[in-house]
Coordinates of C-alpha atoms and ligand atoms in Angstrom, one line a residue:
M136 CA 12.9 -36.0 -14.9
E137 CA 14.6 -39.0 -13.6
L138 CA 12.6 -41.0 -11.2
C139 CA 13.7 -44.2 -12.8
R140 CA 14.2 -47.7 -11.9
P141 CA 17.7 -48.5 -11.0
R142 CA 18.6 -51.9 -12.4
L143 CA 21.9 -53.6 -12.3
S144 CA 23.5 -54.8 -15.5
C145 CA 22.7 -58.5 -15.9
N146 CA 26.0 -59.5 -17.3
T147 CA 27.1 -60.6 -13.9
E148 CA 29.0 -63.8 -13.6
V149 CA 27.1 -66.9 -12.7
L150 CA 27.1 -67.0 -8.9
R151 CA 28.4 -70.0 -7.0
A152 CA 25.5 -72.2 -6.1
V153 CA 25.3 -73.3 -2.5
N154 CA 23.5 -76.6 -2.0
C155 CA 20.7 -75.9 0.4
N156 CA 19.2 -79.1 1.6
V157 CA 16.4 -78.6 4.0
S158 CA 16.6 -81.3 6.6
R159 CA 13.4 -81.6 8.5
K160 CA 14.5 -83.6 11.5
A161 CA 11.8 -83.6 14.2
S162 CA 13.3 -81.8 17.1
N163 CA 11.4 -82.9 20.2
E164 CA 14.7 -82.6 22.1
S165 CA 14.5 -78.9 21.4
K166 CA 17.8 -79.2 19.7
E167 CA 18.7 -77.0 16.8
T168 CA 18.5 -78.8 13.5
S169 CA 20.4 -77.8 10.4
A170 CA 17.9 -76.5 7.9
C171 CA 20.6 -75.8 5.3
D172 CA 23.8 -77.6 4.8
K173 CA 26.5 -75.8 2.9
S174 CA 27.7 -79.0 1.3
E175 CA 30.6 -77.2 -0.4
S176 CA 32.3 -76.4 2.9
G177 CA 31.2 -79.8 4.3
T178 CA 29.9 -78.3 7.5
S179 CA 26.4 -78.6 8.9
T180 CA 26.7 -77.2 12.3
G181 CA 23.9 -74.7 11.9
T182 CA 25.3 -72.6 14.7
P183 CA 24.7 -68.9 14.2
G184 CA 28.0 -67.1 13.6
G185 CA 30.1 -64.7 15.6
D186 CA 28.8 -65.4 19.1
K187 CA 32.1 -64.6 20.8
G188 CA 31.4 -60.9 21.1
D189 CA 27.9 -61.7 22.4
D190 CA 29.3 -64.0 25.0
K191 CA 31.6 -61.3 26.2
T192 CA 28.7 -58.9 26.4
K193 CA 26.8 -61.5 28.4
T194 CA 29.7 -61.8 30.9
I195 CA 29.8 -58.1 31.3
L196 CA 26.0 -58.0 31.8
L197 CA 26.2 -60.7 34.4
A198 CA 28.9 -58.8 36.2
L199 CA 26.8 -55.7 36.0
A200 CA 23.8 -57.6 37.3
G201 CA 25.9 -58.8 40.3
A202 CA 27.0 -55.2 41.0
L203 CA 23.7 -53.5 40.5
G204 CA 21.4 -56.2 41.8
V205 CA 18.5 -57.9 40.0
G206 CA 16.4 -54.8 40.4
G207 CA 18.8 -52.7 38.5
L208 CA 18.9 -55.3 35.7
L209 CA 15.2 -55.4 35.6
Y210 CA 15.1 -51.6 35.3
Y211 CA 17.6 -51.9 32.3
F212 CA 15.4 -54.3 30.5
M213 CA 12.2 -52.4 31.2
N214 CA 13.7 -49.3 29.8
D215 CA 15.6 -51.0 27.0
K216 CA 16.2 -48.6 24.1
S217 CA 17.5 -51.3 21.9
D218 CA 14.1 -52.6 20.8
T219 CA 14.6 -52.9 17.1
T220 CA 11.2 -54.1 16.1
T221 CA 10.4 -50.9 14.2
S222 CA 12.1 -49.1 11.4
T223 CA 13.9 -46.2 12.9
S224 CA 15.5 -43.0 11.8
P225 CA 18.8 -41.9 13.3
E226 CA 18.6 -39.7 16.4
I227 CA 19.3 -36.1 15.7
S228 CA 18.7 -33.0 17.8
K229 CA 15.1 -32.1 17.6
P230 CA 14.5 -29.3 15.1
N231 CA 12.4 -26.4 16.2
S232 CA 9.0 -26.1 14.6
S233 CA 9.0 -22.3 15.1
D234 CA 11.5 -22.2 12.2
L235 CA 8.8 -23.5 9.9
P236 CA 6.6 -21.1 7.8
K237 CA 3.1 -20.4 9.1
H238 CA 1.6 -20.6 5.7
V239 CA 2.6 -22.4 2.4
P240 CA 1.0 -22.6 -1.0
Y241 CA 1.8 -26.3 -1.3
L242 CA 2.3 -28.6 1.6
L243 CA 3.4 -32.2 1.2
I244 CA 3.0 -34.6 4.2
G245 CA 5.6 -37.4 3.9
G246 CA 9.1 -37.4 2.5
G247 CA 9.0 -40.4 0.1
T248 CA 8.7 -41.1 -3.6
A249 CA 5.1 -40.1 -4.0
S250 CA 5.6 -36.8 -2.3
F251 CA 8.8 -36.0 -4.3
S252 CA 7.0 -36.9 -7.5
A253 CA 4.2 -34.5 -6.6
F254 CA 6.8 -31.8 -6.0
R255 CA 8.2 -32.3 -9.5
A256 CA 4.8 -32.1 -11.1
I257 CA 3.9 -29.0 -9.2
K258 CA 7.2 -27.3 -10.1
S259 CA 6.9 -28.1 -13.8
N260 CA 3.5 -26.5 -13.9
D261 CA 4.1 -23.7 -11.5
A262 CA 7.8 -22.7 -11.9
K263 CA 7.9 -20.4 -8.8
A264 CA 6.0 -22.8 -6.5
K265 CA 6.9 -22.8 -2.8
V266 CA 6.6 -26.3 -1.5
L267 CA 7.1 -27.4 2.1
M268 CA 7.6 -31.2 2.6
I269 CA 7.2 -32.5 6.1
T270 CA 8.7 -35.9 7.0
D271 CA 9.2 -37.7 10.3
E272 CA 12.3 -39.3 8.9
N273 CA 15.7 -37.6 9.2
H274 CA 16.5 -37.9 5.5
K275 CA 15.9 -35.9 2.4
P276 CA 13.6 -37.7 -0.1
Y277 CA 15.0 -41.1 -1.2
M278 CA 13.8 -44.2 -3.0
R279 CA 13.5 -47.6 -1.3
P280 CA 13.8 -50.3 -4.0
P281 CA 17.6 -50.5 -4.0
L282 CA 17.6 -51.1 -0.3
S283 CA 16.7 -54.7 -0.9
K284 CA 18.6 -55.2 -4.1
E285 CA 21.3 -53.1 -5.8
L286 CA 22.7 -51.6 -2.6
W287 CA 23.7 -55.1 -1.4
Y288 CA 25.6 -55.8 -4.6
T289 CA 27.3 -52.4 -4.3
A290 CA 28.1 -53.2 -0.7
Q291 CA 29.6 -56.5 -1.7
K292 CA 32.2 -54.6 -3.8
G293 CA 33.2 -52.1 -1.2
E294 CA 32.2 -49.3 1.2
I295 CA 28.8 -47.7 1.0
S296 CA 28.9 -43.9 0.5
N297 CA 27.1 -41.4 2.7
D298 CA 24.6 -40.8 -0.1
Y299 CA 24.1 -44.5 -0.7
R300 CA 25.4 -44.7 -4.3
F301 CA 24.7 -47.9 -6.1
K302 CA 25.1 -49.4 -9.6
Q303 CA 22.0 -49.7 -11.7
W304 CA 21.3 -52.7 -14.0
T305 CA 22.4 -50.4 -16.8
G306 CA 25.8 -50.0 -15.1
A307 CA 25.2 -46.3 -14.4
E308 CA 25.7 -45.1 -10.8
R309 CA 23.3 -43.0 -8.8
S310 CA 22.4 -42.2 -5.3
L311 CA 19.4 -43.4 -3.3
Y312 CA 18.5 -39.8 -2.8
F313 CA 16.5 -38.1 -5.5
E314 CA 18.5 -34.9 -5.2
P315 CA 21.6 -33.8 -3.3
E316 CA 21.3 -31.6 -0.2
E317 CA 22.1 -28.4 -2.1
F318 CA 18.9 -28.8 -4.1
F319 CA 16.7 -28.0 -1.1
I320 CA 16.0 -24.6 0.6
E321 CA 16.0 -24.1 4.4
P322 CA 12.4 -24.2 5.7
S323 CA 13.0 -20.8 7.4
K324 CA 13.9 -19.3 4.0
L325 CA 11.1 -20.7 1.9
S326 CA 8.6 -17.9 2.3
D327 CA 11.2 -15.3 1.1
S328 CA 12.5 -17.4 -1.8
E329 CA 11.9 -15.4 -5.0
N330 CA 12.0 -18.4 -7.3
G331 CA 10.3 -20.7 -4.9
G332 CA 11.6 -24.3 -4.4
I333 CA 11.3 -27.1 -2.0
A334 CA 12.1 -27.1 1.7
V335 CA 12.1 -30.3 3.8
A336 CA 11.1 -30.2 7.4
Q337 CA 12.8 -33.3 8.7
G338 CA 11.9 -35.0 11.9
F339 CA 8.4 -33.6 12.2
K340 CA 5.2 -35.7 12.4
V341 CA 1.9 -34.3 11.2
K342 CA -0.8 -35.3 13.7
K343 CA -3.9 -34.0 11.9
V344 CA -5.4 -32.1 9.0
D345 CA -8.3 -29.8 9.1
P346 CA -9.5 -29.8 5.4
T347 CA -12.2 -27.2 6.0
N348 CA -9.8 -24.6 7.3
R349 CA -6.8 -25.9 5.4
V350 CA -4.5 -26.3 8.4
I351 CA -2.3 -29.1 9.5
T352 CA -1.1 -29.6 13.1
L353 CA 2.2 -31.1 14.0
S354 CA 2.6 -33.5 17.0
D355 CA 4.0 -30.6 19.0
G356 CA 0.8 -28.5 18.3
Y357 CA 2.4 -26.2 15.7
E358 CA 0.0 -25.2 13.0
I359 CA 0.7 -24.5 9.3
T360 CA -2.0 -23.3 6.8
Y361 CA -1.9 -24.4 3.2
D362 CA -3.6 -23.7 -0.2
Q363 CA -3.1 -27.3 -1.5
C364 CA -2.1 -30.3 0.6
L365 CA -0.9 -33.8 -0.2
I366 CA -0.9 -36.8 2.2
A367 CA 1.8 -39.3 1.1
T368 CA 2.6 -41.0 4.3
G369 CA 3.4 -44.5 2.8
C370 CA 3.2 -47.5 5.0
T371 CA 4.7 -49.1 8.0
P372 CA 6.0 -52.7 8.0
K373 CA 3.8 -55.1 9.9
N374 CA 5.3 -57.3 12.7
L375 CA 4.0 -60.5 14.2
P376 CA 2.4 -60.8 17.7
I377 CA 4.8 -63.6 18.5
F378 CA 7.6 -61.0 18.4
T379 CA 5.8 -57.8 19.5
E380 CA 4.5 -59.6 22.6
A381 CA 7.9 -61.3 23.4
P382 CA 10.2 -60.1 26.2
P383 CA 12.8 -57.4 25.3
G384 CA 15.6 -59.9 25.0
V385 CA 13.8 -61.5 22.1
R386 CA 12.6 -58.2 20.6
E387 CA 16.0 -56.7 20.4
K388 CA 16.9 -59.4 17.9
V389 CA 13.9 -58.8 15.6
M390 CA 13.7 -56.1 13.0
V391 CA 11.6 -54.9 10.1
Y392 CA 13.1 -53.5 6.9
R393 CA 12.3 -50.3 5.2
T394 CA 15.0 -47.6 5.7
P395 CA 18.7 -47.0 5.2
E396 CA 19.1 -47.4 8.9
D397 CA 17.6 -50.9 8.6
F398 CA 20.1 -51.6 5.7
E399 CA 23.0 -50.5 7.9
K400 CA 21.9 -52.6 10.8
L401 CA 21.4 -55.7 8.8
K402 CA 24.7 -55.2 7.0
K403 CA 26.5 -55.1 10.3
Y404 CA 24.9 -58.4 11.3
L405 CA 26.1 -60.0 8.1
D406 CA 29.6 -58.5 8.4
N407 CA 29.8 -60.1 11.8
K408 CA 28.9 -63.5 10.3
K409 CA 25.5 -63.6 11.9
T410 CA 22.7 -66.0 10.8
V411 CA 19.6 -64.2 9.6
A412 CA 16.1 -65.6 9.5
I413 CA 13.8 -63.8 7.1
I414 CA 10.1 -64.4 7.8
G415 CA 7.8 -64.0 4.7
N416 CA 7.6 -65.0 1.1
G417 CA 6.5 -61.8 -0.6
F418 CA 8.5 -59.3 -2.7
L419 CA 10.6 -58.0 0.2
G420 CA 11.3 -61.3 1.9
S421 CA 12.2 -63.0 -1.3
E422 CA 14.3 -60.2 -2.7
L423 CA 16.1 -59.6 0.6
S424 CA 16.9 -63.3 1.0
C425 CA 18.5 -63.5 -2.4
S426 CA 20.5 -60.3 -1.9
L427 CA 21.8 -61.3 1.5
A428 CA 22.8 -64.8 0.3
N429 CA 24.6 -63.2 -2.7
Y430 CA 26.3 -60.6 -0.4
N431 CA 27.6 -63.5 1.8
K432 CA 29.2 -65.1 -1.2
S433 CA 32.0 -62.6 -1.2
K434 CA 33.0 -63.7 2.3
T435 CA 35.1 -66.7 3.2
D436 CA 33.0 -67.2 6.3
S437 CA 29.5 -66.2 6.8
G438 CA 26.3 -66.9 8.7
R439 CA 23.3 -68.5 7.0
I440 CA 20.3 -66.9 5.4
Y441 CA 17.0 -68.6 6.2
Q442 CA 13.7 -67.7 4.6
I443 CA 10.8 -69.1 6.5
F444 CA 7.1 -68.9 5.4
Q445 CA 3.9 -70.8 5.7
E446 CA 3.0 -71.0 2.0
T447 CA 4.3 -73.7 -0.3
A448 CA 6.7 -71.6 -2.3
N449 CA 8.1 -68.1 -3.0
M450 CA 5.8 -65.3 -4.2
S451 CA 2.8 -67.6 -4.0
K452 CA 0.4 -64.7 -3.7
I453 CA 1.2 -63.4 -7.2
L454 CA 2.9 -66.3 -9.1
P455 CA 0.9 -69.3 -10.4
D456 CA 1.8 -72.4 -8.4
Y457 CA 4.2 -74.0 -10.9
L458 CA 6.2 -70.7 -11.3
S459 CA 6.2 -70.1 -7.6
K460 CA 7.7 -73.6 -7.0
W461 CA 10.2 -73.1 -9.8
T462 CA 11.3 -69.8 -8.3
M463 CA 11.8 -71.3 -4.9
E464 CA 14.3 -73.7 -6.4
K465 CA 16.1 -70.8 -8.0
V466 CA 16.1 -68.9 -4.7
K467 CA 17.6 -72.0 -3.0
A468 CA 20.3 -72.3 -5.7
Q469 CA 21.5 -68.8 -4.7
G470 CA 22.2 -70.0 -1.2
V471 CA 19.1 -69.2 0.7
C472 CA 17.9 -71.9 3.1
V473 CA 14.2 -71.8 2.2
V474 CA 11.9 -73.3 4.7
P475 CA 8.4 -73.4 3.2
G476 CA 5.2 -74.6 4.9
A477 CA 6.3 -73.5 8.3
S478 CA 4.9 -71.1 10.8
L479 CA 6.4 -70.0 14.1
K480 CA 5.3 -71.9 17.1
S481 CA 7.4 -70.3 19.7
V482 CA 10.5 -68.1 20.0
Q483 CA 13.0 -68.2 22.8
R484 CA 16.2 -66.3 23.5
D485 CA 19.1 -68.6 24.2
N486 CA 22.3 -66.9 25.2
S487 CA 23.1 -64.7 22.2
H488 CA 20.6 -66.1 19.7
L489 CA 17.0 -66.9 19.1
N490 CA 15.5 -70.4 18.9
L491 CA 12.7 -70.3 16.4
A492 CA 10.5 -73.4 16.9
L493 CA 8.5 -74.1 13.8
T494 CA 5.2 -75.9 13.3
T495 CA 7.1 -78.4 11.1
G496 CA 9.0 -79.6 14.2
E497 CA 12.2 -77.9 13.2
T498 CA 14.0 -75.4 15.4
I499 CA 16.1 -72.8 13.7
M500 CA 18.8 -70.8 15.5
A501 CA 19.2 -67.3 14.2
D502 CA 21.1 -64.2 15.4
V503 CA 18.5 -61.9 14.0
V504 CA 15.0 -62.2 12.6
V505 CA 13.8 -59.9 9.8
V506 CA 10.0 -59.8 9.6
C507 CA 8.8 -59.2 6.0
V508 CA 5.1 -59.8 6.3
G509 CA 3.6 -56.8 4.5
C510 CA 2.9 -53.2 5.2
E511 CA 0.1 -51.2 6.7
A512 CA -0.9 -47.8 5.3
N513 CA 0.0 -45.0 7.6
T514 CA -3.5 -43.5 8.2
E515 CA -3.2 -42.2 11.8
I516 CA -3.8 -38.7 10.5
A517 CA -7.4 -39.8 9.6
N518 CA -8.2 -39.8 13.3
G519 CA -9.3 -36.4 14.2
S520 CA -9.2 -35.2 10.6
G521 CA -12.5 -36.7 9.5
L522 CA -10.9 -38.6 6.7
E523 CA -12.2 -42.0 5.5
V524 CA -10.0 -45.1 5.6
D525 CA -10.9 -48.1 3.5
Q526 CA -12.0 -50.9 5.8
N527 CA -10.8 -53.7 3.5
L528 CA -7.7 -52.4 1.7
G529 CA -6.5 -49.8 4.2
G530 CA -5.4 -46.3 3.0
F531 CA -7.2 -43.0 2.7
V532 CA -10.2 -43.3 0.4
V533 CA -9.8 -40.9 -2.6
N534 CA -11.6 -40.5 -5.9
A535 CA -10.1 -41.0 -9.4
E536 CA -8.5 -37.5 -9.1
L537 CA -6.9 -38.7 -5.9
E538 CA -8.8 -36.2 -3.8
A539 CA -9.9 -37.0 -0.3
R540 CA -11.4 -33.6 0.3
R541 CA -11.3 -30.4 -1.7
N542 CA -7.6 -29.2 -2.0
L543 CA -6.5 -32.3 -0.1
F544 CA -5.0 -35.2 -2.1
V545 CA -3.5 -38.6 -1.2
A546 CA -0.9 -40.5 -3.3
G547 CA 1.4 -43.5 -3.1
D548 CA 1.1 -46.5 -0.7
A549 CA -1.3 -44.6 1.6
S550 CA -3.9 -44.0 -1.0
C551 CA -6.9 -46.2 -1.7
F552 CA -7.9 -44.8 -5.0
Y553 CA -10.6 -45.4 -7.7
D554 CA -9.2 -46.9 -10.9
P555 CA -11.9 -46.5 -13.5
L556 CA -10.6 -49.6 -15.3
L557 CA -10.0 -52.0 -12.4
G558 CA -12.0 -50.6 -9.5
R559 CA -10.9 -49.5 -6.1
R560 CA -7.3 -50.4 -5.3
R561 CA -4.4 -49.7 -3.1
V562 CA -0.9 -50.3 -4.6
E563 CA 2.4 -50.5 -2.7
H564 CA 4.9 -50.1 -5.6
H565 CA 7.5 -47.5 -6.6
D566 CA 6.0 -46.8 -10.0
H567 CA 2.6 -46.3 -8.5
S568 CA 4.0 -43.8 -6.1
V569 CA 5.6 -41.9 -9.0
V570 CA 2.5 -42.0 -11.2
S571 CA 0.0 -41.2 -8.4
G572 CA 2.3 -38.5 -6.9
R573 CA 2.6 -36.9 -10.3
L574 CA -1.1 -37.0 -10.9
A575 CA -1.8 -35.5 -7.4
G576 CA 0.8 -32.8 -8.1
E577 CA -0.8 -32.0 -11.4
N578 CA -4.3 -31.8 -9.8
M579 CA -2.9 -29.6 -7.0
V580 CA -2.1 -27.0 -9.6
G581 CA -5.6 -27.4 -11.0
K582 CA -5.3 -29.9 -13.8
K583 CA -8.3 -32.0 -12.7
K584 CA -7.0 -35.2 -14.3
P585 CA -8.4 -38.6 -13.5
Y586 CA -6.3 -41.7 -12.8
A587 CA -5.8 -43.3 -16.2
H588 CA -2.3 -44.5 -16.4
Q589 CA -1.6 -48.0 -15.2
S590 CA 1.5 -48.2 -13.1
M591 CA 3.9 -51.1 -13.2
F592 CA 6.0 -52.9 -10.6
W593 CA 9.1 -55.0 -10.8
S594 CA 11.1 -57.3 -8.6
D595 CA 14.5 -58.9 -8.9
L596 CA 15.5 -62.2 -7.2
G597 CA 19.2 -62.1 -7.6
P598 CA 21.0 -61.6 -10.9
E599 CA 19.1 -64.3 -12.8
I600 CA 15.4 -63.5 -12.2
G601 CA 13.8 -60.2 -13.0
Y602 CA 10.1 -59.6 -13.6
E603 CA 7.7 -56.8 -14.2
G604 CA 4.0 -56.7 -13.8
I605 CA 1.1 -54.4 -14.6
G606 CA -2.6 -54.5 -13.6
L607 CA -4.0 -57.1 -11.3
I608 CA -1.3 -59.7 -10.5
D609 CA -2.9 -62.1 -8.2
S610 CA -2.4 -65.8 -8.2
S611 CA -6.0 -66.4 -7.1
L612 CA -7.1 -65.3 -10.6
P613 CA -7.1 -67.8 -13.5
T614 CA -3.8 -67.5 -15.4
V615 CA -2.3 -68.5 -18.7
G616 CA 1.5 -68.7 -19.0
V617 CA 3.5 -68.9 -22.1
F618 CA 7.2 -69.6 -21.7
A619 CA 10.3 -70.0 -23.8
L620 CA 13.6 -71.6 -22.7
A621 CA 15.8 -69.2 -20.8
T622 CA 18.3 -67.5 -23.0
K623 CA 20.9 -64.9 -22.2
T624 CA 18.6 -62.2 -20.9
E625 CA 19.3 -58.6 -21.5
R626 CA 18.4 -56.3 -18.7
Q627 CA 19.1 -52.9 -20.2
T628 CA 16.1 -51.1 -18.9
D629 CA 16.3 -48.5 -16.3
N630 CA 12.8 -49.1 -15.3
L631 CA 12.4 -46.8 -12.4
T632 CA 11.4 -44.7 -15.3
E633 CA 7.9 -43.4 -15.2
S634 CA 6.1 -45.4 -17.9
S635 CA 5.7 -42.9 -20.7
K636 CA 3.5 -42.4 -23.8
D637 CA 6.5 -43.0 -26.1
E638 CA 7.1 -46.4 -24.7
T639 CA 3.5 -47.4 -25.4
E640 CA 3.7 -46.2 -28.9
Q641 CA 6.9 -48.0 -29.4
A642 CA 5.4 -51.2 -28.0
K643 CA 2.4 -51.0 -30.4
T644 CA 4.6 -51.4 -33.4
T645 CA 6.4 -54.4 -32.1
T646 CA 6.0 -57.4 -34.4
P647 CA 6.4 -61.1 -33.4
S648 CA 9.8 -62.3 -34.3
Q649 CA 9.3 -66.0 -33.9
D650 CA 6.6 -68.7 -33.9
V651 CA 5.6 -69.8 -30.5
S652 CA 4.9 -73.4 -31.4
D653 CA 7.7 -74.5 -29.1
V654 CA 6.5 -72.6 -26.0
K655 CA 6.7 -74.4 -22.7
C656 CA 3.8 -73.9 -20.4
K657 CA 3.3 -77.3 -18.8
E658 CA 4.1 -78.0 -15.2
E659 CA 6.3 -81.1 -16.0
Q660 CA 8.6 -78.8 -18.0
A661 CA 9.4 -77.0 -14.9
D662 CA 13.0 -76.4 -15.9
N663 CA 11.9 -74.1 -18.6
Y664 CA 10.3 -71.2 -17.0
G665 CA 13.3 -69.0 -17.7
R666 CA 11.4 -66.4 -19.8
G667 CA 7.8 -65.8 -20.6
V668 CA 4.6 -64.0 -20.1
V669 CA 1.7 -64.8 -17.7
F670 CA -1.8 -63.4 -18.3
Y671 CA -4.1 -62.9 -15.4
L672 CA -7.8 -63.1 -16.3
R673 CA -11.1 -61.9 -14.8
D674 CA -14.3 -62.6 -16.7
E675 CA -12.0 -64.0 -19.4
K676 CA -10.5 -60.5 -20.0
I677 CA -6.8 -59.8 -19.4
V678 CA -6.6 -57.7 -16.2
G679 CA -2.9 -58.3 -15.4
I680 CA 0.3 -59.2 -17.3
L681 CA 3.5 -60.5 -15.7
L682 CA 6.7 -60.3 -17.8
W683 CA 9.1 -62.9 -16.6
N684 CA 12.7 -62.1 -17.5
I685 CA 11.4 -60.0 -20.4
F686 CA 12.2 -56.3 -20.4
N687 CA 11.2 -53.2 -22.4
R688 CA 7.7 -54.6 -23.1
I689 CA 5.7 -53.0 -20.3
G690 CA 4.2 -50.4 -22.7
L691 CA 2.7 -53.2 -24.8
A692 CA 1.3 -54.9 -21.7
R693 CA -0.3 -51.6 -20.6
T694 CA -1.9 -51.2 -24.0
I695 CA -3.3 -54.7 -23.9
I696 CA -4.8 -54.2 -20.4
K697 CA -6.3 -50.9 -21.4
E698 CA -8.1 -52.6 -24.3
N699 CA -10.0 -54.6 -21.6
K700 CA -11.2 -57.3 -23.9
K701 CA -11.4 -61.1 -24.4
Y702 CA -8.8 -62.8 -26.7
E703 CA -9.5 -66.0 -28.5
D704 CA -5.9 -67.2 -28.5
L705 CA -3.5 -66.0 -25.8
N706 CA -0.6 -67.7 -27.6
E707 CA -1.1 -65.1 -30.3
V708 CA -1.0 -62.3 -27.8
A709 CA 2.1 -63.8 -26.2
K710 CA 3.8 -63.6 -29.6
L711 CA 3.7 -59.9 -29.4
F712 CA 6.1 -60.0 -26.5
E713 CA 8.8 -61.6 -28.5
I714 CA 9.6 -64.1 -25.7
H715 CA 12.2 -65.8 -27.9
S716 CA 14.3 -62.8 -28.8
Ligands
LIG817 C1 13.1 -52.4 0.8 C2 12.0 -52.0 -0.2 C3 12.2 -52.4 -1.5 C4 11.2 -52.1 -2.4 N1 11.4 -52.5 -3.7 C5 10.4 -52.3 -4.6 C6 10.6 -52.7 -6.0 O1 11.5 -53.4 -6.3 N2 9.6 -52.4 -6.9 C7 8.5 -51.7 -6.5 O2 7.7 -51.4 -7.4 N3 8.3 -51.2 -5.2 C8 9.3 -51.5 -4.3 N4 9.1 -51.1 -3.0 C9 7.9 -50.3 -2.6 C10 8.1 -48.8 -2.8 O3 9.3 -48.5 -2.4 C11 7.0 -48.1 -2.1 O4 5.8 -48.4 -2.8 C12 7.2 -46.6 -2.2 O5 8.3 -46.2 -1.4 C13 6.0 -45.9 -1.6 O6 6.2 -44.5 -1.7 P1 5.4 -43.5 -0.8 O7 5.9 -42.2 -1.1 O8 4.0 -43.8 -0.9 O9 5.8 -43.9 0.8 P2 7.1 -43.9 1.5 O10 8.3 -44.1 0.6 O11 7.0 -44.9 2.7 O12 7.2 -42.5 2.2 C14 6.3 -42.0 3.2 C15 7.0 -41.1 4.1 O13 6.1 -40.4 4.9 C16 6.6 -40.4 6.3 N5 5.5 -40.2 7.2 C17 4.5 -41.1 7.5 N6 3.6 -40.6 8.4 C18 4.0 -39.3 8.6 C19 3.5 -38.2 9.3 N7 2.3 -38.3 10.1 N8 4.1 -37.0 9.3 C20 5.2 -36.9 8.6 N9 5.8 -37.8 7.8 C21 5.2 -39.0 7.8 C22 7.3 -41.7 6.4 O14 8.2 -41.7 7.4 C23 8.0 -41.7 5.0 O15 9.2 -41.0 5.0 C24 10.1 -51.4 -2.0 C25 9.9 -51.0 -0.7 C26 10.9 -51.4 0.3 C27 10.7 -51.0 1.7

């Protein structure tokens, strides 16, 4: 089964570096300062692009205001439907819940990766299983990682297809959707389907679950009974109060990023030469900044891409300080105007754009703000269902078998599960949603398996940096990094693959190919963090491993973590990863 990581081929040409000097002029005149000069073009105006259309709109609005009076205009703003602060699905005519079956053997709440992975596990253990998936999105199940990476590089080369096809790192093409439309059965035909299958009820929200009587209730009150149920409701991007509490004029220029609709919206902004300010320095904020900057390189004229965050450098929550700083320089080199150490002090709408006043004294003008400050598990269903939500980590509390109550499982971003090796966790990564969805699916058919397989994650920051991690990857833990000079990296993995047993076996037999006496792991050699391995330690044991521009070694990393032991010499362990080959 292919639930694999779509990576682009790394043999991309070296991209044109745009010099990105952050000029921190104090701006007590509330004047916009240029935070990023494109020295190649010799301009440093810092003016957001493509304002002409907005000016026109403004003129029309003013004329309208004159005609309708201030009251009318106020009514417009109070009922403004263009508030883009949340990820939205396209409007379609509301489907009718009475078309849905009254009872299903397998019911999956949520239409994402975890849910689809559970379906596949159910189907491979119960060939004639009848599965109903309920999702409040208006899409068939799709994967999210390419939305912040590969899809932008595909878009750069031409039109985006209806099924969001993109090129993986391997060069192969595939769609964002796990399966084409024809794969699915109409919900109204599921009960009579002789060979079973999966039906997707799109555009329906589940309000609550009654685990005792095994019945779910939709937001319109319609009830469906089940034998086995999975909650895989994922998470919702967080926003910042400074935006959510702002007037509609500000809010309409602020968005979060999680869906194909968000991709379309942001792409339109970029195609209209708009300047984008991304808030946040985590996976999404950093990946998206690099992808947008690279997307703009195909254009003769484009807006700027700012990345603003309060920490000192990119990915600081997971990367050791030296690597985080090194990465920030690489992100800048791709054309992102990185503004570290800055929080938002105030935001104001000025004609067609937003003025973002920062705590550093800078003011940045942007046409649109993308807030990438993390995600909150979707646990509204817990209210009224008697389900426990973890107070610290969020997510539905489940045991090692991913069971919240008998015959009711939770997987993916929304699950707060018990990992017998590393303790209670909640993980927001694609591979975890595959692995946990599969485990839940297996347990829904009665396998009674505990969580034992460590999932991995990956991220790509443009064509030059790709990394993978497994276990606890947290920069607050002690770390030991072993690096080699960057060489031509080969990204041949298609690592949306579920990590398999074969891979682990293969990794075990790997022998060191070179002595590591020339490894670089000192801060002053900051130019040399091209390729290496970082060990994260707890009680001196390896609890996490980050593979920096090293691919096809995650099985080995998994084996080492599973051993759960202390090593005398981590250089020796690093040798196993063949960081020089
Ligand atoms: C842009 C982007 C890029 C990413 N890149 C990477 C990456 O490179 N590597 C990586 O490891 N991870 C990445 N991730 C994270 C990864 O995509 C998620 O961890 C994964 O999608 C989680 O899957 P899930 O099935 O748990 O949740 P989701 O994919 O969020 O699916 C949950 C579904 O449930 C629906 N739902 C919620 N509540 C209800 C309800 N009450 N009733 C009905 N339906 C409901 C939601 O609308 C949604 O469709 C990325 C995420 C994003 C947004």
